[in-house]
Coordinates of C-alpha atoms and ligand atoms in Angstrom, one line a residue:
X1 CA 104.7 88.7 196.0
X2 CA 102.6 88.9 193.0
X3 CA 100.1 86.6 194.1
X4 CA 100.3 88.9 197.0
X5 CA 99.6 92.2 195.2
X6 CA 96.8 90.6 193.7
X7 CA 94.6 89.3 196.6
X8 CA 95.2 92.7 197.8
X9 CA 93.7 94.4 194.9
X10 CA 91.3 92.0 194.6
X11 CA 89.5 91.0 198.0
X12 CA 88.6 94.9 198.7
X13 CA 86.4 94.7 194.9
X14 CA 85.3 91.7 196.0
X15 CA 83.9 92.9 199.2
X16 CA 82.6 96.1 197.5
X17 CA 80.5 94.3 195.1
X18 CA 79.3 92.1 197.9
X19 CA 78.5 94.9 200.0
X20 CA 76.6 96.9 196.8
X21 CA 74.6 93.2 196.6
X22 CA 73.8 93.3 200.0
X23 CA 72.5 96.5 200.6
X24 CA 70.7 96.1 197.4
X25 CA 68.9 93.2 198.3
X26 CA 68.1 94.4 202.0
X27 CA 64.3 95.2 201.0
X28 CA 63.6 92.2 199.5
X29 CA 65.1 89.7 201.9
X30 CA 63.4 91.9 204.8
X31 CA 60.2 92.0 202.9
X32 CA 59.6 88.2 203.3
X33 CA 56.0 88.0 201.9
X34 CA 54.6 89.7 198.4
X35 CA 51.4 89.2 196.6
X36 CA 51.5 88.0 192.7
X37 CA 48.4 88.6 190.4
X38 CA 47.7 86.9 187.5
X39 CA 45.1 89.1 185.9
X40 CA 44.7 88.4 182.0
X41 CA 42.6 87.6 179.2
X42 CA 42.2 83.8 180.8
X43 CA 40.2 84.4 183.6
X44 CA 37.5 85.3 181.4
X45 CA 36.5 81.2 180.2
X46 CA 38.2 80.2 183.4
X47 CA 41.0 78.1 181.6
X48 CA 44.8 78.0 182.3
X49 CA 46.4 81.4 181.4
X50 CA 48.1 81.5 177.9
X51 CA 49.1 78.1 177.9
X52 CA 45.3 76.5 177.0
X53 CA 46.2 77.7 173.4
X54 CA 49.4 76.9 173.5
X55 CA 48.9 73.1 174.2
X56 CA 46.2 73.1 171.8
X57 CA 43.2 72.6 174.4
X58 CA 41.7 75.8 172.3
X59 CA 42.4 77.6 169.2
X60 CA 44.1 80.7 169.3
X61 CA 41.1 82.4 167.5
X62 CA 38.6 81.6 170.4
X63 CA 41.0 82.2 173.0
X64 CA 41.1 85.7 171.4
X65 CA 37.8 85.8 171.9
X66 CA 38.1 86.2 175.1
X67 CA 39.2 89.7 174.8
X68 CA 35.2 90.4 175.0
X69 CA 34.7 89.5 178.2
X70 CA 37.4 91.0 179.8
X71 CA 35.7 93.9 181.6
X72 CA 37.3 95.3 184.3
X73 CA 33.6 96.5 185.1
X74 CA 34.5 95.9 189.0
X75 CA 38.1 96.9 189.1
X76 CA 39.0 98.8 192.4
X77 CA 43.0 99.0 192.4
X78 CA 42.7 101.5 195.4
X79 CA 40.9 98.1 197.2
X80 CA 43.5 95.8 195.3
X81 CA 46.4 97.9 196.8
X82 CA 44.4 98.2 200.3
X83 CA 43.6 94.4 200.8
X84 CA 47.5 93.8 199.6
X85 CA 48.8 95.9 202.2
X86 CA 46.4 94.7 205.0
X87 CA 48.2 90.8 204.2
X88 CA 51.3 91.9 205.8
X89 CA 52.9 91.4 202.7
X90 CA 55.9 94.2 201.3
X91 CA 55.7 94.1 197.8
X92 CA 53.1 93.2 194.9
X93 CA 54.4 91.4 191.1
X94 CA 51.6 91.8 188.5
X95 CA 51.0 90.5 185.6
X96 CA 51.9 93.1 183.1
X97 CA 51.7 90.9 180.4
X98 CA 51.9 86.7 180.3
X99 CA 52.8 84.8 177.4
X100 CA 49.6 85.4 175.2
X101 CA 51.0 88.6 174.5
X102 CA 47.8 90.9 176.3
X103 CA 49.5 93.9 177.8
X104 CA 47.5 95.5 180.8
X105 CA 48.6 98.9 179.9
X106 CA 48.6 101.4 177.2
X107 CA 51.7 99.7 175.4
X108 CA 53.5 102.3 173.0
X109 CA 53.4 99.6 170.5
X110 CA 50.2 99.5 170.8
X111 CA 50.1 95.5 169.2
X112 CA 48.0 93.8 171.9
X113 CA 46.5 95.7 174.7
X114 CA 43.4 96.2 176.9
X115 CA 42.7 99.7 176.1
X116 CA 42.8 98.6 172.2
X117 CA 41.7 95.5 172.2
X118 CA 39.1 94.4 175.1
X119 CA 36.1 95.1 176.6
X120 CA 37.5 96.9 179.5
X121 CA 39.1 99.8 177.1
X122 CA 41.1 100.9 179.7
X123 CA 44.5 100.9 180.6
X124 CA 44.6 98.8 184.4
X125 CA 48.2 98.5 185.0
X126 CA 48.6 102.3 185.9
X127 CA 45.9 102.7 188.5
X128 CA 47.2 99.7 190.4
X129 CA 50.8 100.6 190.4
X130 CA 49.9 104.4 191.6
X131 CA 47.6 102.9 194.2
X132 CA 50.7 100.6 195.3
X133 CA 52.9 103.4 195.6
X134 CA 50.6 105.0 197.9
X135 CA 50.1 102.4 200.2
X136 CA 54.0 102.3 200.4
X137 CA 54.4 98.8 198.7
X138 CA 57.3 98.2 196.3
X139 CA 56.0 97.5 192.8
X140 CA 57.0 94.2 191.0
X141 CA 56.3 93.5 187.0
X142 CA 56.1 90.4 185.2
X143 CA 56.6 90.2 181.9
X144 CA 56.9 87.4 180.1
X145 CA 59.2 87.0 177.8
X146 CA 57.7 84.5 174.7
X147 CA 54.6 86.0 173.3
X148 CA 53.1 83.5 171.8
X149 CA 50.5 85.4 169.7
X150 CA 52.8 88.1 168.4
X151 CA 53.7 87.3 164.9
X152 CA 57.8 87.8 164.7
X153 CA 57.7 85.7 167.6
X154 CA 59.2 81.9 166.7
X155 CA 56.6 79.8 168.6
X156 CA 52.8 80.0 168.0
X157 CA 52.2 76.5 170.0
X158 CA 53.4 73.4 171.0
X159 CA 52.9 72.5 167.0
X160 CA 53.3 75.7 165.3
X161 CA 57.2 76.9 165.6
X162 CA 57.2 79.9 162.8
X163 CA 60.4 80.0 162.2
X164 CA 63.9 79.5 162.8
X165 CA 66.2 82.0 164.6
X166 CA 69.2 80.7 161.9
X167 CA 66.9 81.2 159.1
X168 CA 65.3 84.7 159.7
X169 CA 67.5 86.4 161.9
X170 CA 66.1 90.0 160.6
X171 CA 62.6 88.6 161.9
X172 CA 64.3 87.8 165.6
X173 CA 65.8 91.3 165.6
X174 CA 62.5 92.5 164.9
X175 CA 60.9 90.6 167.9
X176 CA 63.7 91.5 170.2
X177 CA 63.1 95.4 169.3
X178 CA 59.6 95.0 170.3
X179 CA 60.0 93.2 173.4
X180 CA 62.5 95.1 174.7
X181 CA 61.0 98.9 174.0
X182 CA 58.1 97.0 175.9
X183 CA 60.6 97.7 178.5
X184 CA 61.5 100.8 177.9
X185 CA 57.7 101.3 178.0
X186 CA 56.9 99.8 181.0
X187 CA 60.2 101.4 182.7
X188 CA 59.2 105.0 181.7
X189 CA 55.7 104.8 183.1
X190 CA 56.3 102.9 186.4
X191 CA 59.9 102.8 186.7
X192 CA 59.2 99.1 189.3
X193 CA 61.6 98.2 191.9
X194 CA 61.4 94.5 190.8
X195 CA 61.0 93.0 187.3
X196 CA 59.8 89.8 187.4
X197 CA 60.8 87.5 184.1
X198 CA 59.4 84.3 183.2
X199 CA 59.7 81.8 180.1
X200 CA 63.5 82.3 179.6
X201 CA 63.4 78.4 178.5
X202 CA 62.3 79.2 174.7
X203 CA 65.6 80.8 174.0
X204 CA 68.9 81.3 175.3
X205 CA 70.9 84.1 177.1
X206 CA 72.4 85.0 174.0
X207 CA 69.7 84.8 171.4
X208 CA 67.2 86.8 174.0
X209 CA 70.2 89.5 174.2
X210 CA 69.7 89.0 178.0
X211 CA 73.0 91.4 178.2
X212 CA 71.4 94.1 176.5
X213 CA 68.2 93.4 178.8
X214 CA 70.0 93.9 181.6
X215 CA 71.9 97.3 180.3
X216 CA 68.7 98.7 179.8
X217 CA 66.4 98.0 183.0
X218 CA 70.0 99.0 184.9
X219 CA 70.1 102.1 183.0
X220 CA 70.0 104.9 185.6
X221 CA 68.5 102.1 188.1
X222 CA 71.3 100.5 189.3
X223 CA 69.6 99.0 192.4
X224 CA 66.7 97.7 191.1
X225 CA 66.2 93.6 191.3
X226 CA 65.8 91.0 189.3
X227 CA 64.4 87.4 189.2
X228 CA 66.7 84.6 187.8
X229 CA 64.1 84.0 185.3
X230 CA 66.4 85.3 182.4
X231 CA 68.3 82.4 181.7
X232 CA 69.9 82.8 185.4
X233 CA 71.0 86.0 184.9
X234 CA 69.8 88.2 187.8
X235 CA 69.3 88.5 191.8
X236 CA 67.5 85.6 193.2
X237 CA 66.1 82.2 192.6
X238 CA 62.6 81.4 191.9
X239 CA 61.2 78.0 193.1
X240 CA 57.6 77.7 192.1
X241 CA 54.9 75.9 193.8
X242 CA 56.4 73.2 195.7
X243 CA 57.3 74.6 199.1
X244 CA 61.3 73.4 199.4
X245 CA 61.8 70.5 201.2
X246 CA 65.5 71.0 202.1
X247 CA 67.3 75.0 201.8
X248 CA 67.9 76.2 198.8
X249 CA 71.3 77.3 197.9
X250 CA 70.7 80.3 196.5
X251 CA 71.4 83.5 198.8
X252 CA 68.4 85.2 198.3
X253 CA 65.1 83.4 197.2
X254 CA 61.2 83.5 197.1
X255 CA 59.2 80.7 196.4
X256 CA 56.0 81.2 194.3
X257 CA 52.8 80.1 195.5
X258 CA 48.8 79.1 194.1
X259 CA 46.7 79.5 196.7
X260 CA 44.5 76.6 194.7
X261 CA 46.4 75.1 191.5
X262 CA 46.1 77.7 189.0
X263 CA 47.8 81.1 189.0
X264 CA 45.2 82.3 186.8
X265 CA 41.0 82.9 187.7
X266 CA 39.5 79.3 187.4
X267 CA 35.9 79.2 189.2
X268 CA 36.1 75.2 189.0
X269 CA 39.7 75.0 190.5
X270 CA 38.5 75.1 194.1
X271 CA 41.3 72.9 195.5
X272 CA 42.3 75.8 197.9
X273 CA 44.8 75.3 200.4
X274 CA 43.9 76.6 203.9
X275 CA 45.4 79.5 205.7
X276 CA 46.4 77.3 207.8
X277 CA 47.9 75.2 205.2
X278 CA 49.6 79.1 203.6
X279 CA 51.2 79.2 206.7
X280 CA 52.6 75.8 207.1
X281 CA 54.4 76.9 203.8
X282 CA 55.3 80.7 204.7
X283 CA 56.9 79.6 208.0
X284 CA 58.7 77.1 206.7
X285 CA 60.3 79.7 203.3
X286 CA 60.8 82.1 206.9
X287 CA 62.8 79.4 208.2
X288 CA 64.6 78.7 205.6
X289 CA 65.0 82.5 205.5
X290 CA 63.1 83.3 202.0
X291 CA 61.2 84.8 200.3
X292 CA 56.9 83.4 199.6
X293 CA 55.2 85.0 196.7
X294 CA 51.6 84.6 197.0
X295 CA 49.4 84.8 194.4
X296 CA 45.5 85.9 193.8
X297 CA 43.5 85.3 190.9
X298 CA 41.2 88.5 190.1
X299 CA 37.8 87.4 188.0
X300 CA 38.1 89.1 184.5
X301 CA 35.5 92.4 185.7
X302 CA 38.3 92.9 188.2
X303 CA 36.8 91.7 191.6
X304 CA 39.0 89.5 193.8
X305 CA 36.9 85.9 194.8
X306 CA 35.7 86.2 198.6
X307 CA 38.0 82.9 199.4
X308 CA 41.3 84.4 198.2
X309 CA 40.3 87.6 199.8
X310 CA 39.7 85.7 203.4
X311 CA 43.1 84.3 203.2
X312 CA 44.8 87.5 203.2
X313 CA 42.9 89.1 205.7
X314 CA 43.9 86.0 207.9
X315 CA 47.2 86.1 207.0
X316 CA 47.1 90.1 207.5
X317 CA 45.9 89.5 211.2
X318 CA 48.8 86.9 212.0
X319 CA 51.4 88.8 210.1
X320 CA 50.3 91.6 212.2
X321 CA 50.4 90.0 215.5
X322 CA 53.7 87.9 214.5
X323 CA 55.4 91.0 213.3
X324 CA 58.8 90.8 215.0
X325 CA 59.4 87.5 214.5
X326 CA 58.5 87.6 210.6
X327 CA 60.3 90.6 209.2
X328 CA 63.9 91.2 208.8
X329 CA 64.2 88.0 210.5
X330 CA 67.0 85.6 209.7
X331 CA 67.2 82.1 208.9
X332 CA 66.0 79.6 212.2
X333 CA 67.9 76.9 214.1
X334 CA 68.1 73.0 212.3
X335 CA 65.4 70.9 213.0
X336 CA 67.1 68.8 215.7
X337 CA 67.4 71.1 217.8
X338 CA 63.7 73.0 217.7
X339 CA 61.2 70.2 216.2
X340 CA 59.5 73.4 213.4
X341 CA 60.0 76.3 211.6
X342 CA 61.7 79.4 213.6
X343 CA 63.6 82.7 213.1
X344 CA 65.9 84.4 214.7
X345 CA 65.9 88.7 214.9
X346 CA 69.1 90.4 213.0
X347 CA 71.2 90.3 215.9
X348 CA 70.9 87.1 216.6
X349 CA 69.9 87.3 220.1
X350 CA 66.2 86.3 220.0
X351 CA 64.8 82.9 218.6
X352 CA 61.6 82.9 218.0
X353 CA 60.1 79.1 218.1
X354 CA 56.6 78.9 215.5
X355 CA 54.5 76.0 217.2
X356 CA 51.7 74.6 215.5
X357 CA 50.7 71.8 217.2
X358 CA 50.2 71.3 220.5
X359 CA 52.4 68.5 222.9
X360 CA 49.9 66.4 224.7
X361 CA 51.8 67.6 228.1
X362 CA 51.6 71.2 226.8
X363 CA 55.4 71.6 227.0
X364 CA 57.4 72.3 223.8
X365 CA 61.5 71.3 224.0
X366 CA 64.0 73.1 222.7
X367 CA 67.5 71.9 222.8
X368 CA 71.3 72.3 222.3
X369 CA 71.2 76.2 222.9
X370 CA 74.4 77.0 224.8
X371 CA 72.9 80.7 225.7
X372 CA 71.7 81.4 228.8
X373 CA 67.9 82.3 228.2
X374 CA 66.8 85.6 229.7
X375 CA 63.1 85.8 229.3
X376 CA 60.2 83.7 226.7
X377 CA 57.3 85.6 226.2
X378 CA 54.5 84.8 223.6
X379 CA 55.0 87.3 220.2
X380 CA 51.6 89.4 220.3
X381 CA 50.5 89.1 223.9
X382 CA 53.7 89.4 225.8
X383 CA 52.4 86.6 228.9
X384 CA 56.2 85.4 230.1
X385 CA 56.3 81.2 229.8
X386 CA 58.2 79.5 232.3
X387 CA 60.5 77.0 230.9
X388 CA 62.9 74.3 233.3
X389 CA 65.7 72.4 232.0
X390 CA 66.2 68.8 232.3
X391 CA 69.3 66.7 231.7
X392 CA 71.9 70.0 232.7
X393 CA 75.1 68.7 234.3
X394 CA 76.7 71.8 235.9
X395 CA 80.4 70.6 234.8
X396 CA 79.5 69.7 231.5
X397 CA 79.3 71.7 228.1
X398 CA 75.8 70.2 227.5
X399 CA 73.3 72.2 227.7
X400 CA 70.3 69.9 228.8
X401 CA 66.8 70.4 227.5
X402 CA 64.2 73.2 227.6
X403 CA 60.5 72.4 228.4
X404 CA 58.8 75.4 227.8
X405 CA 55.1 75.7 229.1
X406 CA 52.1 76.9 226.7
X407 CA 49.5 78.1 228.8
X408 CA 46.2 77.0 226.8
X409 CA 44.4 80.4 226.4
X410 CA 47.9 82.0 224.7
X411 CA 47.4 79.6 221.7
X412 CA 47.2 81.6 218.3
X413 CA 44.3 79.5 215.9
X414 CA 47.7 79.0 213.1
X415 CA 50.7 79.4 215.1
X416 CA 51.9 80.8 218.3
X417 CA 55.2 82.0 218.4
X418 CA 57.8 81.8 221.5
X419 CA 60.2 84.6 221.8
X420 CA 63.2 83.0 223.5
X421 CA 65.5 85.9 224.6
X422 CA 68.9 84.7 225.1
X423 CA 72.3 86.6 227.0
X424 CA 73.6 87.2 223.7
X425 CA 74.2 86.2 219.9
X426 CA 72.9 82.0 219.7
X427 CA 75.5 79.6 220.1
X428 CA 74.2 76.2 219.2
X429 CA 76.2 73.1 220.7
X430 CA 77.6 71.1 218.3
X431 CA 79.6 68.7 220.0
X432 CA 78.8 64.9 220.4
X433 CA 79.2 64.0 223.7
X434 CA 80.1 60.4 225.5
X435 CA 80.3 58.6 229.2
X436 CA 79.9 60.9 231.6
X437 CA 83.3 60.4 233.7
X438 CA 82.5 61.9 236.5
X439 CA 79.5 62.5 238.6
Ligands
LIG1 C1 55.3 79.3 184.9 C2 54.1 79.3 184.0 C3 53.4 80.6 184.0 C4 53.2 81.2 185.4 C5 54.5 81.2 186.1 C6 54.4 81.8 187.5 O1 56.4 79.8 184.3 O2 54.5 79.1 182.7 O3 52.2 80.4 183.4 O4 52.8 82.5 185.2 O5 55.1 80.0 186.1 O6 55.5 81.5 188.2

């Protein structure tokens, strides 16, 4: 009876809180693409941000230097937000401040900042984030949270630890206070829907006070997200760089994404990958239903390079074309039974099949759907495909296999996609089957 009494006052919390989660989350998994910027002092000598002092590949006083040639003599966040929107992509993380400590905006503190302290003399963060607003993109901040130049901070560099936590806990405190009415800061002035952490290694949950973190960004804001980056404790996971191989198990994800090797502005890192290349990797995070966080590199007078520009605007155009099978979409069908990436819509009634290549006969196979299919039609152009089924045995449960036809002038340059529009929710067959008994 007790046991009972418990699962009933339990499961309806449990639900609740599920619920909250998911209706919290709904932008974000719908959103499927955002654009990351790493804009900092780094760009400038075109070396790897924060971390080319760090492992001692410059001093800290000539990477300080750098704080001369960061301009911002080009910067057009009204074109940032414009050429971010035009990607297709839902949401924008920037930069706010990496692990050399350089804060974009007009920081309170006023320790390390552009307006203070560089060349440009002017706070960037703000015109971006209004300019996002405007275009109707949700606003994502990074923040790291080492900063490796500030001086109550415990590392310096790989060699250089200051100090010990144990030994100068007053010191931490006084780190902790800064970092977090950075916070406070950056919450005022742009109040973001997404707060993007990063370097959670150098400390734990407890010594980082990820609890009171988490109080304050929730603070009148209970809805907004945040990456796992703090020790684990937030919303979703955050694989970097390699595209998974097999699904994550996290719920909700996003994986993030160089468009060459470096998420900072190198001009001698020109090992781009291809739109075509991009895609390969966003299809496959859509079929896996996550999240891909793309990032650009901005020069340090502000201008975006012509190559990184090109791939959005390529993207933008298939995004555009590919809408309904890209956004709000869920999770595809395994492998075996569609040979690529696909989606399916929210209801579960469409499949939509992403077909790179092209079969040598023209005819692409998709099998084990017990649905009958209605209609396929090619997402952008609507042309209906015929499709014929082979191996159907009327008595049996199998359901035989689809060759569906591509005409050659439907093909998209990336990927054409294949709207299969089935008599209701997809049932997959699952079921190995033997002799046939009868025929
Ligand atoms: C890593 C790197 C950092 C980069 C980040 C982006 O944590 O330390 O430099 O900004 O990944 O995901």
């Amino acid at each position: 009876m007790k046991r009972f009494i418990l699962i009933f006052l339990v499961v309806p919390l449990f639900l609740n809180a599920q619920n909250n989660e998911e209706s919290k989350m709904q932008w974000f998994k719908d959103a499927k693409l955002g654009i990351f910027i790493h804009w900092g002092l780094y760009a400038v000598d075109g070396i790897s941000e924060s971390w080319s002092f760090y492992n001692g590949y410059i001093s800290h006083e000539d990477y300080l230097k750098q704080t001369n040639g960061f301009t911002a003599s080009e910067y057009n966040p009204k074109a940032w937000a414009k050429l971010i929107k035009e990607s297709g992509a839902k949401y924008a993380v920037i930069t706010s401040k990496h692990h050399d400590g350089f804060a974009l905006w007009d920081s309170k503190d006023g320790v390390f900042n552009a307006v203070k302290h560089s060349a440009a003399k002017k706070d960037v963060l703000s015109p971006f984030i209004k300019n996002l607003k405007k275009q109707d993109l949700k606003v994502g901040v990074y923040y790291s949270l080492p900063d490796w130049s500030y001086n109550d901070y415990t590392h310096h560099t790989k060699e250089i630890k200051r100090y010990k936590i144990s030994d100068e806990p007053e010191r931490w405190k006084t780190f902790l206070n800064y970092y977090q009415s950075q916070l406070k800061d950056l919450k005022s002035k742009y109040d973001p829907d997404l707060w993007w952490f990063d370097g959670d290694w150098e400390h734990n949950a407890e010594e980082w006070d990820i609890e009171g973190t988490r109080e304050l960004l929730f603070k009148d804001r209970p809805n907004v997200i945040l990456n796992s980056r703090l020790c684990g404790n937030g919303d979703y996971a955050t694989p970097e760089n390699g595209p998974p191989v097999l699904k994550p198990h996290a719920k909700y994800w996003e994986l993030c994404l160089t468009m060459n090797d470096s998420w900072g502005y190198q001009e001698i890192d020109q090992n781009y990958k291809s739109t075509q290349q991009i895609l390969d990797i966003f299809t496959d995070c859509l079929h896996m239903g996550g999240n891909l966080l793309l990032d650009i590199a901005p020069k340090a007078d502000g201008s975006i390079p012509d190559i990184q520009k090109n791939i959005l605007k390529e993207i933008g155009r298939w995004n555009k074309k590919h809408a309904e099978a890209i956004y709000g979409s869920e999770a595809g069908i395994p492998k075996e039974y569609f040979n690529g990436p696909s989606t399916l819509s929210k209801d579960k009634r469409t499949l939509y099949l992403f077909v790179r290549d092209i079969p040598k006969d023209g005819k692409i196979i998709l099998k084990g759907v017990k649905n009958k299919i209605n209609r396929i039609y090619i997402v952008g152009n609507g042309t209906v495909v015929p499709s014929k089924v082979y191996s159907k045995i009327y008595w049996s449960q199998y359901p035989g296999i689809h060759y569906i036809e591509l005409p050659k002038n439907t093909l998209d340059q990336y990927y054409t996609v294949l709207a299969v529009m089935l008599d209701g929710e997809i049932e997959l067959y699952r079921d190995h089957h033997g002799a046939v008994e009868s025929n």
